[in-house]
Short mmCIF file of C-alpha atoms in Angstrom, two decimals:
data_model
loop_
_atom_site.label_atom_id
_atom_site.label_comp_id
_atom_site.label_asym_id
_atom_site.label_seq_id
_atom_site.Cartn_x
_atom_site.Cartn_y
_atom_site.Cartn_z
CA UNK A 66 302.63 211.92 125.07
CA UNK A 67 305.66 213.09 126.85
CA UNK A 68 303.49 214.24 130.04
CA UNK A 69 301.60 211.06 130.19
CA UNK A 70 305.21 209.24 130.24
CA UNK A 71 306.70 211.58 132.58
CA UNK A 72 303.14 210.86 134.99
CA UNK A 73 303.84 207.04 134.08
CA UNK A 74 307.29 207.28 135.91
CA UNK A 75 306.71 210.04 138.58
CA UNK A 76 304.41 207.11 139.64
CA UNK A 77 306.69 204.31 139.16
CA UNK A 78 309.15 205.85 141.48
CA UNK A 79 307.36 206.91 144.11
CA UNK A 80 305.64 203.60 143.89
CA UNK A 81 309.13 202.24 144.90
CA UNK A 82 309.35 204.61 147.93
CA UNK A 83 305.86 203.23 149.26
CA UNK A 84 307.35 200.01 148.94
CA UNK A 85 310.23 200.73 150.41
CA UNK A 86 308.26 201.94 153.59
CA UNK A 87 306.45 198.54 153.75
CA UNK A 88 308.16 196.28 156.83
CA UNK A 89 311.25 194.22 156.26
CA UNK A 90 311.64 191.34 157.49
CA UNK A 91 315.29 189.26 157.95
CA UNK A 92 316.05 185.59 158.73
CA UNK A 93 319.18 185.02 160.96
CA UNK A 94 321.27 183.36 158.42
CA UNK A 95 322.81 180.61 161.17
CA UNK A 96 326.00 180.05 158.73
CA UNK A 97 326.82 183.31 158.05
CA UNK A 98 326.07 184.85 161.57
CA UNK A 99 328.41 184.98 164.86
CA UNK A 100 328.36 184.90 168.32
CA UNK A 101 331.82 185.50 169.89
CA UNK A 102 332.80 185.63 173.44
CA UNK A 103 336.01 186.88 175.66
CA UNK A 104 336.22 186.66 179.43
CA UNK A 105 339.78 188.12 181.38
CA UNK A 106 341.77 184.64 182.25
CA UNK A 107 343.75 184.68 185.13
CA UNK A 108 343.35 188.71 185.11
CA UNK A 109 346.26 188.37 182.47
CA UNK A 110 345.12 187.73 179.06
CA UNK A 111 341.83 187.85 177.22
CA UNK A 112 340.71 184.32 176.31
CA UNK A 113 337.94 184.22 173.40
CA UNK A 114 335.27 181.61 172.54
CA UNK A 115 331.92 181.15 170.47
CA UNK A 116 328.50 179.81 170.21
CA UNK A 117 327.95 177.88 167.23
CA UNK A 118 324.26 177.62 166.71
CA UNK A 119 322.08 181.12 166.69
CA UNK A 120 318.88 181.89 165.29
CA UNK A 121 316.17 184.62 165.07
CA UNK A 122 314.29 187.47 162.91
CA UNK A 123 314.76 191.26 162.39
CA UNK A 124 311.88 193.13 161.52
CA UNK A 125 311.78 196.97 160.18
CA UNK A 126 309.34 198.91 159.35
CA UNK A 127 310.18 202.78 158.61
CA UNK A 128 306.15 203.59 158.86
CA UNK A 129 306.25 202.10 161.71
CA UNK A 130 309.25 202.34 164.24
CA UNK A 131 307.39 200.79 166.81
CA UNK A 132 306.87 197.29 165.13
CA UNK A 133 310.53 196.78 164.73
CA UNK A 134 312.13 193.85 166.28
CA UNK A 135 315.05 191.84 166.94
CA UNK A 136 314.62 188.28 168.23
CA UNK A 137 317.91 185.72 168.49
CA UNK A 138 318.31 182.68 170.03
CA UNK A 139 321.75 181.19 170.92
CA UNK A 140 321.72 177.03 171.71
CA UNK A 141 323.83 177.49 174.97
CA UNK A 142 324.88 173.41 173.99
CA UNK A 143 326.84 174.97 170.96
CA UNK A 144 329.45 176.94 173.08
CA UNK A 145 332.76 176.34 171.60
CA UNK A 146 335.98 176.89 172.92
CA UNK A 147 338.10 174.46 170.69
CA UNK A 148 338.58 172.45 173.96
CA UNK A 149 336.41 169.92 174.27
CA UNK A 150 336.94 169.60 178.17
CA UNK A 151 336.40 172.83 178.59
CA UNK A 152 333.31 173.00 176.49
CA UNK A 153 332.17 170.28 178.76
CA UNK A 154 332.54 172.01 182.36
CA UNK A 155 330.94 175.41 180.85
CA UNK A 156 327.85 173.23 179.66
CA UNK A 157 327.39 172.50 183.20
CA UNK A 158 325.73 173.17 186.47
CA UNK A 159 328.09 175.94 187.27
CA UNK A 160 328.52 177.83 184.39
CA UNK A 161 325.54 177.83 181.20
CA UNK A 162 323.68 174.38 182.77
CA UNK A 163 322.64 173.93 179.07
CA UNK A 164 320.50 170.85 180.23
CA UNK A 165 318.49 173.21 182.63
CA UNK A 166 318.92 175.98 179.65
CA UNK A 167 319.05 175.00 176.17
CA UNK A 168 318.74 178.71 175.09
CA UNK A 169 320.48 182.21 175.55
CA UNK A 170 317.46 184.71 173.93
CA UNK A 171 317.46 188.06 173.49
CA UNK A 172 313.77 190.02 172.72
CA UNK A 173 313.77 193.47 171.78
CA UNK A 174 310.83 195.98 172.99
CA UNK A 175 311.77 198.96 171.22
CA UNK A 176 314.43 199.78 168.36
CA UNK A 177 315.13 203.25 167.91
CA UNK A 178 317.35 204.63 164.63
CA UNK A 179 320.32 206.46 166.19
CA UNK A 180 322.23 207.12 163.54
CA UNK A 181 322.35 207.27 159.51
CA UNK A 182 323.63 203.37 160.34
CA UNK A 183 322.99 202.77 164.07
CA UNK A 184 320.09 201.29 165.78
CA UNK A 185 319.55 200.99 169.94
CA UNK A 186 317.69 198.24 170.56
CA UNK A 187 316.61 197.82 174.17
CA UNK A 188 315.31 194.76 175.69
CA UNK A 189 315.77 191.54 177.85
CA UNK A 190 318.45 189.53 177.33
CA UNK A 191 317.71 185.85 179.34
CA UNK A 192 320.63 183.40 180.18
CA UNK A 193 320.49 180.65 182.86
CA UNK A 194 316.70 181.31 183.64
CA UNK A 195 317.73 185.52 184.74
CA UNK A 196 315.96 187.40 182.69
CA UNK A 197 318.20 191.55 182.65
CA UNK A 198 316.97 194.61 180.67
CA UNK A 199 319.63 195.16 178.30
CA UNK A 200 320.18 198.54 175.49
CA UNK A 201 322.35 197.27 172.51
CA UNK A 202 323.80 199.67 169.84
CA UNK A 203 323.61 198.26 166.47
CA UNK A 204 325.73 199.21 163.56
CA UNK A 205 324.47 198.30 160.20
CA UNK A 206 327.42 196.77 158.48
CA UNK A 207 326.16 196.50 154.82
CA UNK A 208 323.44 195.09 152.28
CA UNK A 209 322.91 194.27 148.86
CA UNK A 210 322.43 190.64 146.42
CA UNK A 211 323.48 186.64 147.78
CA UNK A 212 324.93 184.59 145.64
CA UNK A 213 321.49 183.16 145.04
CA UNK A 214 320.56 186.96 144.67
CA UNK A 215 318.15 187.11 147.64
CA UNK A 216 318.46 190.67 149.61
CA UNK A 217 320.72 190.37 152.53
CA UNK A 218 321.47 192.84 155.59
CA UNK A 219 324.06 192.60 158.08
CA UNK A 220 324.77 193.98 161.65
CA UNK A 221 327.04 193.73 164.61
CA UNK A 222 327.19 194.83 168.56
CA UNK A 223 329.54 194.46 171.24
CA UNK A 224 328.77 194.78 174.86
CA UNK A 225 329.31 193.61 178.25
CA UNK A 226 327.83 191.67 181.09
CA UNK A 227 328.90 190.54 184.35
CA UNK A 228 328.61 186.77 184.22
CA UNK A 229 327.64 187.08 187.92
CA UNK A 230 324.35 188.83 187.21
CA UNK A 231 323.11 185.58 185.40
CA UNK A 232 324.08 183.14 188.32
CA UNK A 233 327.81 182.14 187.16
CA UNK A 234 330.04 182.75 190.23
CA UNK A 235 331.81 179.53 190.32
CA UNK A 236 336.21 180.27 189.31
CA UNK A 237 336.12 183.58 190.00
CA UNK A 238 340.00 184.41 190.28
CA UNK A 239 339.99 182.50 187.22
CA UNK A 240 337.34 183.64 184.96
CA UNK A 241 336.70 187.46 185.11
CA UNK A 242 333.18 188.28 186.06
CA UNK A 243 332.57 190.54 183.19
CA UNK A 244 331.81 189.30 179.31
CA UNK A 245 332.23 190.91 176.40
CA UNK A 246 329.92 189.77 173.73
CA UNK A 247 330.49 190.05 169.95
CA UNK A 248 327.38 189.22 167.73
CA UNK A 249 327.81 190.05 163.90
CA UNK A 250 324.23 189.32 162.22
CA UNK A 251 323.79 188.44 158.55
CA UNK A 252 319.86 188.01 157.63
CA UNK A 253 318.48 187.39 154.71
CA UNK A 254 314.95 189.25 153.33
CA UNK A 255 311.76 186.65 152.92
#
């Protein structure tokens, strides 16, 4: 009796590891996720802004490396700078032209685990119709039970880009060329 409920459990656990190899998947959760911004004004200060509205899945799968994914999606109309005039010119022709491009996407081709909490994803990051091979490191920032106690995951990278790159030239002893980008992801397990 006591071998056949030792078996019983030896199963039951590593029945949870075989699970736990299966593929994740993570909804962007839009309310809980950021996109920040800073650009060098006037070469003397940084000046920070955000996009509001950003969307996508993360997929894991530790059988599998090469089925991973990250796909996000930024609404270039959501740009936020708590100035509304300002909001307006960068919606325009010479900066984001968010009626020419509604979206800022980023598609990964290959995530690699670099770390006990570090991921590099590599892939194309497309803004203003310029489409720029792009490695981001990701740091896992924690997990664990919602308040509705659905799984959630979260992550955040920081890079830069030269603004120039993507066709924004226009102020240029204004607004510095390059771009540091802040995204903090929370997703949520279906």
């Amino acid at each position: 009796m006591k071998t056949s409920k030792l078996i019983i459990v030896t199963l039951f656990v590593g029945s949870l590891g075989l699970a736990a190899q299966a593929a994740d998947t993570y909804q962007i959760d839009p309310v809980h996720s950021s996109v920040v911004f800073k650009v060098r004004h006037l070469n003397v200060t940084d000046f920070y802004g955000r996009f509001n509205d950003v969307t996508g899945t993360v997929t894991l799968d530790p059988s599998n490396p090469a089925a991973d994914s990250l796909d996000l999606e930024v609404k270039s109309d959501s740009i936020d700078t708590h100035t509304e005039k300002r909001d307006q010119v960068l919606k325009g022709p010479d900066f984001f032209n968010v009626k020419q491009f509604p979206t800022i996407a980023f598609k990964s081709a290959k995530i690699e685990k670099a770390g006990d909490d570090t991921y590099n994803v590599t892939g194309n990051l497309t803004l203003r119709g310029v489409t720029k091979p792009l490695t981001l490191e990701f740091k896992i920032t924690g997990e664990g039970k919602g308040m509705k106690d659905e799984y959630r995951a979260g992550g955040e990278t920081q890079f830069t880009i030269r603004r120039g790159d993507f066709g924004m030239t226009y102020m240029p002893g204004i607004a510095g060329d390059d771009i540091t980008l802040i995204i903090s992801l929370e997703g949520i397990k279906k």
